[in-house]
mmCIF file of C-alpha atoms in Angstrom:
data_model
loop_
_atom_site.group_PDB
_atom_site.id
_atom_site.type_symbol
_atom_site.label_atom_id
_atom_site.label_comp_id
_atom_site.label_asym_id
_atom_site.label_seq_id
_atom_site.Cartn_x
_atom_site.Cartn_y
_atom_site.Cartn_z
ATOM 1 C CA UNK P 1 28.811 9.588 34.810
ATOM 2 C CA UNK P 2 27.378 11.812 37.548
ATOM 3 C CA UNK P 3 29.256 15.190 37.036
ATOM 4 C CA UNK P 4 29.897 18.015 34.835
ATOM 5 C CA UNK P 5 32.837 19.485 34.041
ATOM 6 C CA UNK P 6 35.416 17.500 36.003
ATOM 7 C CA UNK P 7 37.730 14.741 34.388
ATOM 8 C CA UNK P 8 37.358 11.135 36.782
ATOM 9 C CA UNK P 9 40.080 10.086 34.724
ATOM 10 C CA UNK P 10 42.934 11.740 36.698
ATOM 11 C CA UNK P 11 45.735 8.720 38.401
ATOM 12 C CA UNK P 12 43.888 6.991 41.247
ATOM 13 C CA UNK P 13 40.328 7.913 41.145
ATOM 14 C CA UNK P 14 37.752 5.859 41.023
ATOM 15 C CA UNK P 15 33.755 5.687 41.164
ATOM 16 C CA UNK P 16 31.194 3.634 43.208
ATOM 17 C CA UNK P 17 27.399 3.698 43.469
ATOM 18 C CA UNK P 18 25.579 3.979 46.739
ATOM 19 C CA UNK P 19 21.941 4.732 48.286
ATOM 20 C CA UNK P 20 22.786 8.690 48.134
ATOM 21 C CA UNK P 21 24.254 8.376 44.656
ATOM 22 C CA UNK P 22 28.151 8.413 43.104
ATOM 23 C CA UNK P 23 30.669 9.183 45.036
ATOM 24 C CA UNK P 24 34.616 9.277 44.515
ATOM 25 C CA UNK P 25 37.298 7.695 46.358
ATOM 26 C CA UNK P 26 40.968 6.983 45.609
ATOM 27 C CA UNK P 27 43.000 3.993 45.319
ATOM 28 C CA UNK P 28 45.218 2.933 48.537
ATOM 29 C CA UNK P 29 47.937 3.618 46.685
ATOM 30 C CA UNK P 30 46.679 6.965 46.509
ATOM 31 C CA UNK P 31 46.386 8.074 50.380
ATOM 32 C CA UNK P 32 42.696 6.379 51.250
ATOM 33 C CA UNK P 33 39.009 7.582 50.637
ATOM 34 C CA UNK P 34 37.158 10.269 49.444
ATOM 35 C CA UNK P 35 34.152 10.807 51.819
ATOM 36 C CA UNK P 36 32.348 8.477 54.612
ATOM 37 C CA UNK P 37 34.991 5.316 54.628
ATOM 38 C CA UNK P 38 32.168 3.456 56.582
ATOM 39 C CA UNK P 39 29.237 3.905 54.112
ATOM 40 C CA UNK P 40 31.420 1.887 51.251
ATOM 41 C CA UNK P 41 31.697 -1.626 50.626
ATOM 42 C CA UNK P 42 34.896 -3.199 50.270
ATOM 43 C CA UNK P 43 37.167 -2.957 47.188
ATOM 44 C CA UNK P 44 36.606 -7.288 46.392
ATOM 45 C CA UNK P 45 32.496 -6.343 47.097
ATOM 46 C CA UNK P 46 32.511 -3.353 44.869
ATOM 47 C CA UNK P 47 34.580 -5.970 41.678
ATOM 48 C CA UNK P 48 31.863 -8.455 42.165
ATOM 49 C CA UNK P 49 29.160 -6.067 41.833
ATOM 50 C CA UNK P 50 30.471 -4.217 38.727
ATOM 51 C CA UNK P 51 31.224 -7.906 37.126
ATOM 52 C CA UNK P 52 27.951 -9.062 37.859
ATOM 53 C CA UNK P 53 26.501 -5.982 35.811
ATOM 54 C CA UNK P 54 28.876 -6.804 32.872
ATOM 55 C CA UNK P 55 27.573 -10.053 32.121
ATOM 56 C CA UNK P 56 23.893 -8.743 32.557
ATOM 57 C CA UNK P 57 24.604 -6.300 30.072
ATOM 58 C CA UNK P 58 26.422 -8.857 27.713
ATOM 59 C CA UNK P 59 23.240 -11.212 28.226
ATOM 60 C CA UNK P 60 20.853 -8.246 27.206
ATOM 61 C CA UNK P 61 23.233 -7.572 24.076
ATOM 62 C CA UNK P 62 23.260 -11.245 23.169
ATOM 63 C CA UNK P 63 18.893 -11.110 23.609
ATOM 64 C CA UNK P 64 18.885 -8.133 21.112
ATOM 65 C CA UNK P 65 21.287 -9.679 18.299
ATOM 66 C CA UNK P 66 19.354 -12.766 18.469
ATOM 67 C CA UNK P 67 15.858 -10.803 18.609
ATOM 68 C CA UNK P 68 17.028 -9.203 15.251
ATOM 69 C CA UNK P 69 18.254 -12.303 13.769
ATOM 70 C CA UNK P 70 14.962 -14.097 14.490
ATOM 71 C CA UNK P 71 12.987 -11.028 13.001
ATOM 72 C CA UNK P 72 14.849 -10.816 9.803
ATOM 73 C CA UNK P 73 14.562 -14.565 9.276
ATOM 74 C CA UNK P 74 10.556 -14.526 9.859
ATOM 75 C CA UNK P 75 10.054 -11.489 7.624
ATOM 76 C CA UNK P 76 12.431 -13.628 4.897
ATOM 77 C CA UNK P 77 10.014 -16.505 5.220
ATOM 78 C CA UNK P 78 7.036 -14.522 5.041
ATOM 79 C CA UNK P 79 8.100 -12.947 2.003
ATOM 80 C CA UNK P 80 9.197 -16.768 0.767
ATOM 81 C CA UNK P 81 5.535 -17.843 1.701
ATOM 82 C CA UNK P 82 4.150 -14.821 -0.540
ATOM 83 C CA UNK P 83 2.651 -13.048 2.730
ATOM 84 C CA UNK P 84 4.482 -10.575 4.939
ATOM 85 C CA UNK P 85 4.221 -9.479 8.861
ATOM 86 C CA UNK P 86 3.577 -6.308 9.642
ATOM 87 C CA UNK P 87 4.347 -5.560 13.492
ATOM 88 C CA UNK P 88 3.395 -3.426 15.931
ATOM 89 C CA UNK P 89 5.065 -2.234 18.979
ATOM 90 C CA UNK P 90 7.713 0.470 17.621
ATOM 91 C CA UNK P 91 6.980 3.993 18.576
ATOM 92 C CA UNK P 92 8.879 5.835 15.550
ATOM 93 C CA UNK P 93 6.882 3.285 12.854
ATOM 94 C CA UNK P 94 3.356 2.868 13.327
ATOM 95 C CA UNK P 95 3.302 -0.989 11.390
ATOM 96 C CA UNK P 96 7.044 -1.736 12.791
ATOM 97 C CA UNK P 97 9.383 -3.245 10.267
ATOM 98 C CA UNK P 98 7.372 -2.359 6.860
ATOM 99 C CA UNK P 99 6.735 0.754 5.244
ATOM 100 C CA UNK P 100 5.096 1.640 2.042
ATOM 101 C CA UNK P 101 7.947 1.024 -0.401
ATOM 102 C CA UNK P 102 8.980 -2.396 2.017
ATOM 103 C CA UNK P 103 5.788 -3.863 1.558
ATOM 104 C CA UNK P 104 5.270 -2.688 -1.885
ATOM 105 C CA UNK P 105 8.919 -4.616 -2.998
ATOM 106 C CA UNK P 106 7.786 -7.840 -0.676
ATOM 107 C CA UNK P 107 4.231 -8.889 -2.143
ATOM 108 C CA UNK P 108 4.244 -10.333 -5.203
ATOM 109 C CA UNK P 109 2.544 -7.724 -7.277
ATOM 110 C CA UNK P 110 4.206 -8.853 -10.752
ATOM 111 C CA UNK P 111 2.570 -12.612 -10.664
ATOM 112 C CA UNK P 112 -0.784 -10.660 -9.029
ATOM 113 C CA UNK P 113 -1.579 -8.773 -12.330
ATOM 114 C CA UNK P 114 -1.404 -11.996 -14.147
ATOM 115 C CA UNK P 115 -4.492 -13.387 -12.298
ATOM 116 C CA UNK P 116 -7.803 -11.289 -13.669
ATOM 117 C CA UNK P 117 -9.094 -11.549 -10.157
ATOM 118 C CA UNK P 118 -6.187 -9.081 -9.045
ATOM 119 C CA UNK P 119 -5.599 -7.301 -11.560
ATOM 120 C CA UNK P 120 -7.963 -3.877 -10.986
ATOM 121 C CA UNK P 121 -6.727 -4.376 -7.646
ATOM 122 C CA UNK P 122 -3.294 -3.920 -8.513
ATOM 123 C CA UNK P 123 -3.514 -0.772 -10.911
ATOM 124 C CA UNK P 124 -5.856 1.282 -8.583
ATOM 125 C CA UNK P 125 -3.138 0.677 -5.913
ATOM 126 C CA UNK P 126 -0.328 1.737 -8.517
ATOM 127 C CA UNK P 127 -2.646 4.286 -9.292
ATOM 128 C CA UNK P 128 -3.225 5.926 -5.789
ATOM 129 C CA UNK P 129 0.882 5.237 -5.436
ATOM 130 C CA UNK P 130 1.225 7.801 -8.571
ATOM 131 C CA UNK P 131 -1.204 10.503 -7.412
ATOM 132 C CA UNK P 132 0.147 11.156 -3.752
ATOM 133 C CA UNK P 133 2.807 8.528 -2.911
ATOM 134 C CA UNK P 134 5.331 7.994 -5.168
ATOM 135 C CA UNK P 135 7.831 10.123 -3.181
ATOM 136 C CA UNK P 136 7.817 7.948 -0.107
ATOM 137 C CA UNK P 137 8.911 5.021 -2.177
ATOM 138 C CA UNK P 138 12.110 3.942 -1.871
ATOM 139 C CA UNK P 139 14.539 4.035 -5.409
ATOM 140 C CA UNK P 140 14.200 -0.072 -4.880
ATOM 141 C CA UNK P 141 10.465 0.750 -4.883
ATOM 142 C CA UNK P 142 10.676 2.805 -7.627
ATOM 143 C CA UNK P 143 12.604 1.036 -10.008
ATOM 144 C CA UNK P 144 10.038 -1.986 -8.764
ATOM 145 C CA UNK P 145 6.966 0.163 -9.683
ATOM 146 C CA UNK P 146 7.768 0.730 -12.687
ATOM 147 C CA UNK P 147 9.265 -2.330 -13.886
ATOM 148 C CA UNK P 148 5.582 -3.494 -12.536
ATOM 149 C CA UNK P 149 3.602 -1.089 -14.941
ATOM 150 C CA UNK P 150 5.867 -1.944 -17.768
ATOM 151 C CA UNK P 151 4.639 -5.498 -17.403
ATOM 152 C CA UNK P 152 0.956 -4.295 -17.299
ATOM 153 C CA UNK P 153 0.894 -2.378 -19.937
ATOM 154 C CA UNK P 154 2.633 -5.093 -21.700
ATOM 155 C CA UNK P 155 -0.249 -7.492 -20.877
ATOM 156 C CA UNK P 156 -3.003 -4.920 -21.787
ATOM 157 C CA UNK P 157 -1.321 -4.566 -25.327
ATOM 158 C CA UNK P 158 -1.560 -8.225 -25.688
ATOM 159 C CA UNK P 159 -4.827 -9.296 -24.159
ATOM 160 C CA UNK P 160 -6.503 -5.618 -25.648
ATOM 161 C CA UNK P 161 -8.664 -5.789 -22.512
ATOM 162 C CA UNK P 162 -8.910 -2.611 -19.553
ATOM 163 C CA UNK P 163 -7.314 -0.245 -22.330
ATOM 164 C CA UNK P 164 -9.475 2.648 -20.458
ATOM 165 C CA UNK P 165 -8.015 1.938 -17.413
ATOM 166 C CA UNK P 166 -4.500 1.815 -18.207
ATOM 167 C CA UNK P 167 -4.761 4.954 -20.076
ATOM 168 C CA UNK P 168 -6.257 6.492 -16.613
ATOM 169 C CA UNK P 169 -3.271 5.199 -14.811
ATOM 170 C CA UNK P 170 -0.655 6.563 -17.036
ATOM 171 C CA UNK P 171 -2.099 10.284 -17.507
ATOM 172 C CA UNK P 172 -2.404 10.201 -13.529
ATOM 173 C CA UNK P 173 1.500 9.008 -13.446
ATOM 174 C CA UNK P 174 2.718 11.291 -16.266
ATOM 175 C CA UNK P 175 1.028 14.251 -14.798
ATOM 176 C CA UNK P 176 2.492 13.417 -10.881
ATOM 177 C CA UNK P 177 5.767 13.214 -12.884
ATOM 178 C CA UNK P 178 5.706 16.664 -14.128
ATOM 179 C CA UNK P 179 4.156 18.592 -10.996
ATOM 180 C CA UNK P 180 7.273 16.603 -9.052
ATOM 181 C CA UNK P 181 9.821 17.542 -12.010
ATOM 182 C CA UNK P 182 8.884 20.998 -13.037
ATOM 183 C CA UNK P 183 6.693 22.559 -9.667
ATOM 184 C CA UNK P 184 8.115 21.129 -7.112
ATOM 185 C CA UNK P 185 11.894 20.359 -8.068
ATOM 186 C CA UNK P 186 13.921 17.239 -8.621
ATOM 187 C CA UNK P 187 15.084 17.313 -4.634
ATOM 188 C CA UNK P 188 11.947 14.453 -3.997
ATOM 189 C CA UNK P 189 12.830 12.275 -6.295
ATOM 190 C CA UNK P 190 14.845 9.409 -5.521
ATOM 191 C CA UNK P 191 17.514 8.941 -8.615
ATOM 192 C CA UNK P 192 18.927 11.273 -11.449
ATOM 193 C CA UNK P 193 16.711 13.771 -13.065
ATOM 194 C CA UNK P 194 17.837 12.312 -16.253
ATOM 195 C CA UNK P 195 16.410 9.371 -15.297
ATOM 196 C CA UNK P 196 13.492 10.619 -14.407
ATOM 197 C CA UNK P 197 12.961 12.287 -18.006
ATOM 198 C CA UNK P 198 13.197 8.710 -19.348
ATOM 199 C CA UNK P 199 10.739 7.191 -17.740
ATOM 200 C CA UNK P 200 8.137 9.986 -18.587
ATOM 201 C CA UNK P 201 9.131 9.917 -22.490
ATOM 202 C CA UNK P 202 8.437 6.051 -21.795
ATOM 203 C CA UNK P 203 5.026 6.825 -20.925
ATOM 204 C CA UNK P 204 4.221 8.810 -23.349
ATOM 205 C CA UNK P 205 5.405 5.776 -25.970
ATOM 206 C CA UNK P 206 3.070 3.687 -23.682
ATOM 207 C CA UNK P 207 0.263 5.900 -24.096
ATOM 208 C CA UNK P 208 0.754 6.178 -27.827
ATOM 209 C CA UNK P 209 1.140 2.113 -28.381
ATOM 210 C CA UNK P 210 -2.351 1.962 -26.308
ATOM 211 C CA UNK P 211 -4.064 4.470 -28.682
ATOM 212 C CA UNK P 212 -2.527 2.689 -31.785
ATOM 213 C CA UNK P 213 -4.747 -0.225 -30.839
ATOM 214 C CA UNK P 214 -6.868 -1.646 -33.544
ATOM 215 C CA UNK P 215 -9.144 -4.236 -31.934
ATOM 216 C CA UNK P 216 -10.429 -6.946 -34.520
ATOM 217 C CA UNK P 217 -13.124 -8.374 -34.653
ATOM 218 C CA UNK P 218 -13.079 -12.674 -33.984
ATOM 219 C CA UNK P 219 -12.818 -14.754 -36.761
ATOM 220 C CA UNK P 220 -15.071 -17.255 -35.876
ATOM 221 C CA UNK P 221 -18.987 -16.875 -36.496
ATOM 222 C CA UNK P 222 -21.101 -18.262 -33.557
ATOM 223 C CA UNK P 223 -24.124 -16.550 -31.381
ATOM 224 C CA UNK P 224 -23.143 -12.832 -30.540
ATOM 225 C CA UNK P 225 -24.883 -10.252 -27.915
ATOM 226 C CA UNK P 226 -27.118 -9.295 -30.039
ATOM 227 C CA UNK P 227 -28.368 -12.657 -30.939
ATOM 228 C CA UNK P 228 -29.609 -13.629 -27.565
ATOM 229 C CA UNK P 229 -32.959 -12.382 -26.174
ATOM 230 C CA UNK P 230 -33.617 -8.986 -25.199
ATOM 231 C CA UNK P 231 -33.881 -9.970 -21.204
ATOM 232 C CA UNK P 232 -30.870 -11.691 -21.440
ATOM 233 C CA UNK P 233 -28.925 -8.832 -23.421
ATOM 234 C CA UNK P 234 -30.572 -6.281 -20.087
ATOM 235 C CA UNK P 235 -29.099 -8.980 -18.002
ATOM 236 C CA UNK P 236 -25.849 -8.715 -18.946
ATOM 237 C CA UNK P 237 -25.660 -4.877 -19.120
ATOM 238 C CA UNK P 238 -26.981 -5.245 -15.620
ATOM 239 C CA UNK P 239 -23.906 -6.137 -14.308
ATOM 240 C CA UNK P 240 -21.519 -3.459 -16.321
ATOM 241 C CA UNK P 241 -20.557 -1.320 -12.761
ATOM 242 C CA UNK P 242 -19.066 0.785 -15.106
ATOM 243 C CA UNK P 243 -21.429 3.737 -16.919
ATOM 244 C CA UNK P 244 -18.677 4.300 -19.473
ATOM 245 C CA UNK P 245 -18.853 1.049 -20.498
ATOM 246 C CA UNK P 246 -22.799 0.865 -21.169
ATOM 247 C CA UNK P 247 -21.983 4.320 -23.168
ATOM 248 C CA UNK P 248 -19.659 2.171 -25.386
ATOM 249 C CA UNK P 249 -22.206 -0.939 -25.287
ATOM 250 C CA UNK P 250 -24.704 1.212 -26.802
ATOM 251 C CA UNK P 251 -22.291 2.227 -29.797
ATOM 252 C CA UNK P 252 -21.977 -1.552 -30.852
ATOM 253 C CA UNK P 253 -25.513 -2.247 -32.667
ATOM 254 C CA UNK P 254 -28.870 0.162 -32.532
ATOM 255 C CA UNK P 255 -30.571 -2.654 -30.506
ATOM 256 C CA UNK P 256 -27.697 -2.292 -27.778
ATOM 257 C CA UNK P 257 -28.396 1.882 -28.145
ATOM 258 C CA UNK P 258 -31.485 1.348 -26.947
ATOM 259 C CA UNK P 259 -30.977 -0.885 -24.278
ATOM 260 C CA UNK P 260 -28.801 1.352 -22.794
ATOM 261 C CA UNK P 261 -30.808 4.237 -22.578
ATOM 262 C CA UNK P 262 -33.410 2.344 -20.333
ATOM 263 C CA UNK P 263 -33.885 4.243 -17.559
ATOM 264 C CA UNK P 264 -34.032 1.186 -14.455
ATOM 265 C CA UNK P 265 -30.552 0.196 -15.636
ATOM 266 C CA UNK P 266 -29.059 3.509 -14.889
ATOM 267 C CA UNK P 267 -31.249 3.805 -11.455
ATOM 268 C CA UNK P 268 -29.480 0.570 -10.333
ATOM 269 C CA UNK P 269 -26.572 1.390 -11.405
ATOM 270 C CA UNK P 270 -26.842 5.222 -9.549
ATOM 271 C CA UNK P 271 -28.334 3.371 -6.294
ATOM 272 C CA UNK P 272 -25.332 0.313 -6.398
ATOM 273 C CA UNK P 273 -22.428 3.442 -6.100
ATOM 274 C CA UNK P 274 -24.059 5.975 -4.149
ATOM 275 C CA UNK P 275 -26.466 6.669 -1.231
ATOM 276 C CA UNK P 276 -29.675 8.175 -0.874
ATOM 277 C CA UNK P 277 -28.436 10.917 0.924
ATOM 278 C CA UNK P 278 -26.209 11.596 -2.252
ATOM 279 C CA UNK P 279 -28.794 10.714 -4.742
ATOM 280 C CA UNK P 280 -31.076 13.375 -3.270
ATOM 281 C CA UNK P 281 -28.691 16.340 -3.310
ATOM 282 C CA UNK P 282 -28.112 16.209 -7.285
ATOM 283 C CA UNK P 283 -31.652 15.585 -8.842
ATOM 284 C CA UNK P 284 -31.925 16.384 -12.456
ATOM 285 C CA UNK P 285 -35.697 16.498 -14.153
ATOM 286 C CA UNK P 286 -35.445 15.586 -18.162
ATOM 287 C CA UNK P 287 -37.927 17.194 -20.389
ATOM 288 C CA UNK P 288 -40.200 15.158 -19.191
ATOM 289 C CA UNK P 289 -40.394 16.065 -15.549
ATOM 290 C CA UNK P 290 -39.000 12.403 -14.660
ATOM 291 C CA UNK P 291 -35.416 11.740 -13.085
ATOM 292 C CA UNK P 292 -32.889 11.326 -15.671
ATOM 293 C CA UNK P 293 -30.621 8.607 -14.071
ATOM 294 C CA UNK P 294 -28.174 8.465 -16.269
ATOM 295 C CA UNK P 295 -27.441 12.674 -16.494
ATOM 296 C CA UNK P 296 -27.590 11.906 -12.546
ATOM 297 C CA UNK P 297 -25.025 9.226 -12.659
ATOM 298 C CA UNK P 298 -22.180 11.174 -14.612
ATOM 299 C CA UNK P 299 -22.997 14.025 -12.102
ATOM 300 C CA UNK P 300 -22.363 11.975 -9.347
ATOM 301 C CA UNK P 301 -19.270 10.291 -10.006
ATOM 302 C CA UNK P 302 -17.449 13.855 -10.450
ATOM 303 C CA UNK P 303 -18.585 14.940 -7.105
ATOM 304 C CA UNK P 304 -18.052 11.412 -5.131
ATOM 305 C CA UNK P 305 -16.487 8.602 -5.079
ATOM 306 C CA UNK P 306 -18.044 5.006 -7.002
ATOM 307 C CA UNK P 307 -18.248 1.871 -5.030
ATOM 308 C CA UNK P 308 -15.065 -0.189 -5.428
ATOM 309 C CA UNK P 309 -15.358 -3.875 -6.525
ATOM 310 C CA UNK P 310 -12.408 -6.597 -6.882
ATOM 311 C CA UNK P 311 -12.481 -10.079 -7.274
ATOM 312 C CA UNK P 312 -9.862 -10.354 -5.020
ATOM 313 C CA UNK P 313 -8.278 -8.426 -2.781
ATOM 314 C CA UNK P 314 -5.518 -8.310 0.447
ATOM 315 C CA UNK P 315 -6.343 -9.453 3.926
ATOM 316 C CA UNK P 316 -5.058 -7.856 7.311
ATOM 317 C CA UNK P 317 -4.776 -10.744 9.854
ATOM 318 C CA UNK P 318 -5.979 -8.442 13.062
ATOM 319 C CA UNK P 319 -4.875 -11.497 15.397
ATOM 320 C CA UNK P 320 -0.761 -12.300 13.778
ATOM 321 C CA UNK P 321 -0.609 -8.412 11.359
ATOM 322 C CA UNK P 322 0.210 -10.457 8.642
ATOM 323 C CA UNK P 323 -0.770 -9.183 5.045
ATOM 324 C CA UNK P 324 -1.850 -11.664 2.151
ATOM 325 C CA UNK P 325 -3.896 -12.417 -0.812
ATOM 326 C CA UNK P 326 -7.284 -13.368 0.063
ATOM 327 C CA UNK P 327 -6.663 -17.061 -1.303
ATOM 328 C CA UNK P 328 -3.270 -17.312 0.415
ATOM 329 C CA UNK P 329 -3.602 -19.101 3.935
ATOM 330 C CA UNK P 330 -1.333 -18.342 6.626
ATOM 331 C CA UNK P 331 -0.433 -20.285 9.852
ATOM 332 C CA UNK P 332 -2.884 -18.199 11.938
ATOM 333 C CA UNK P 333 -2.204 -19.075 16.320
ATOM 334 C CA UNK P 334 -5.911 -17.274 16.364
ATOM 335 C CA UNK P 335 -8.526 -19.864 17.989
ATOM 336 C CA UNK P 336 -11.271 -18.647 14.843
ATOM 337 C CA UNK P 337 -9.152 -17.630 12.180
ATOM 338 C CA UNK P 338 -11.745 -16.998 9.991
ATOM 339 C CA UNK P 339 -13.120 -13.705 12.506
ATOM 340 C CA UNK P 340 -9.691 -12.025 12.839
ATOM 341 C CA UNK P 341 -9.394 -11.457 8.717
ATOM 342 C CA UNK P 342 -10.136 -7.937 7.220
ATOM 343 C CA UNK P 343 -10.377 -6.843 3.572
ATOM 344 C CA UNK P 344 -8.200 -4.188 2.752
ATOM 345 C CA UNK P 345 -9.039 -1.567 -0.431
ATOM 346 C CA UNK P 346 -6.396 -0.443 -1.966
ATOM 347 C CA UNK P 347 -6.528 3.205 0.132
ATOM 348 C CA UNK P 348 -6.643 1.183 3.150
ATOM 349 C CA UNK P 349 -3.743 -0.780 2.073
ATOM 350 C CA UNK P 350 -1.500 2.404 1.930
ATOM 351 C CA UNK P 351 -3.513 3.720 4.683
ATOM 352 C CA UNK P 352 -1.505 1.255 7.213
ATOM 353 C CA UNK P 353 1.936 2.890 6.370
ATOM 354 C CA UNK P 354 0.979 6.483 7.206
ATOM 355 C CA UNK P 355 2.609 8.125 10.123
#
């Protein structure tokens, strides 16, 4: 109401809006008006007008109630249809309904890590979730992470494939886990410290089952690596993007040692990750006074960042802000579909829920 410090709620007092603002004027009962008499309507005019503005505001109510119904029904069959919309419009949340944990809980990241194509995908995001964004997750999200590494590590133990890389993921989540527990303090995590302490002593059985792996060699005697022809064996290291793993190539056989050691593999392999700008600013000489590309490559990957690489990976609808696997269609309303699509790396994925 227009005033301060004055209750309009006395016996016979009542309020009406006009050009020059609200004024008060009293009941007949009460002995007449307040003010001009002449610059009010009448009593029947003034009933109209404040009924007319009751069922405009019940119409407005009834708009938002079935604007929220209709948005939690689309994001349920988005999440049905393995795909999720992220909106715009709200000025408190950048992305609207979703945030990190939201989205995180709604695509299907359990059956993802089951497809090869998606797997790396999925443990660099868990792993960029454990290094700076594990306490913006929800406990939902929490319990869901986890319950989501369990089942990788569980496939990694069977399959004896991406050992490395698992073992990267859990250091980086065990040692989040104790800055958060022991530097920081319990207060940002979501749950009981207890609980907490769990988790980590599961980790460290995870880690411990993944260095208890013995891998065996295959039963069956047919044409190895080192059977085929050297051009072909080049070939294939050729497409390693990992050094690390020509450094464990090379351990296999002596004819595999010195493949790779040859210098144009490790050239490649330095100009696929990095630029010439960056190539130029750490130059080692060998003995020999040539380049030493593969001293160069170990050199470069502590100071920048390698070139990422997934079979498959999330799309960003820029026309409907809807989220999905690459091979997951959605009912685009876009007149080219195929233009308004964007690939999304795991950093930007977690890039679109950041205030």
């Amino acid at each position: 109401m227009p005033f301060l410090g004055q209750d309009w709620r006395s016996p016979g007092q009542s309020w009406v809006k006009t050009a020059d603002g609200w004024t008060r004027f009293l009941d007949e009962k009460s002995g007449g008006f307040v003010g001009d008499i002449s610059s009010f309507c009448k009593k029947e005019d003034h009933n109209k007008e404040n009924l007319f503005n009751s069922l405009n505001y019940d119409a407005a109510a009834k708009k938002r109630k079935k604007d929220l119904l209709n948005n939690k029904a689309k994001i349920q069959y988005f999440h049905q249809e393995k795909w999720i919309y992220v909106h715009k419009g709200s000025t408190k949340e950048r992305h609207g309904y979703c945030t990190l944990g939201e989205a995180f809980n709604r695509l299907d990241f359990s059956s993802a890590i089951l497809d090869s194509r998606r797997f790396n995908y999925v443990v660099r995001l868990l792993e960029l979730i454990a290094k700076s964004q594990l306490t913006s997750l929800s406990g939902i999200a929490q319990k869901n992470y986890m319950n989501i590494l369990e089942k990788v590590v569980q496939k990694v133990l069977e399959d004896q494939q991406n050992i490395r890389l698992i073992r990267e993921l859990l250091q980086t989540l065990y040692t989040s886990l104790c800055t958060l527990v022991q530097r920081v303090g319990k207060s940002v995590l979501v749950g009981n410290i207890n609980m907490w302490v769990h988790r980590m002593e599961t980790i460290l059985h995870w880690q411990q089952q993944l260095n208890n792996i013995q891998i065996t060699r295959p039963a069956f005697k047919g044409t190895t690596l080192t059977d085929l022809p050297l051009c072909l064996q080049l070939n294939i290291m050729q497409r390693l993007s990992d050094g690390r793993d020509l450094v464990s190539l090379g351990q296999v056989a002596p004819d595999l040692q010195v493949l790779s050691e040859d210098r144009l593999l490790w050239k490649k392999l330095c100009q696929y990750h990095f630029t010439d700008r960056q190539i130029r600013k750490r130059l080692i000489l060998s003995d020999k006074g040539q380049l030493d590309w593969k001293k160069m490559y170990f050199k470069l990957i502590r100071c920048y960042p390698r070139k990422e690489q997934y079979g498959d990976t999330l799309q960003l609808c820029r026309h409907c802000h809807i989220l999905s696997w690459k091979g997951t269609d959605h009912p685009c309303t876009a007149n080219n579909p195929e233009t308004c699509s964007t690939s999304l790396s795991p950093q930007d994925f977690i890039n679109l829920f950041r205030f």
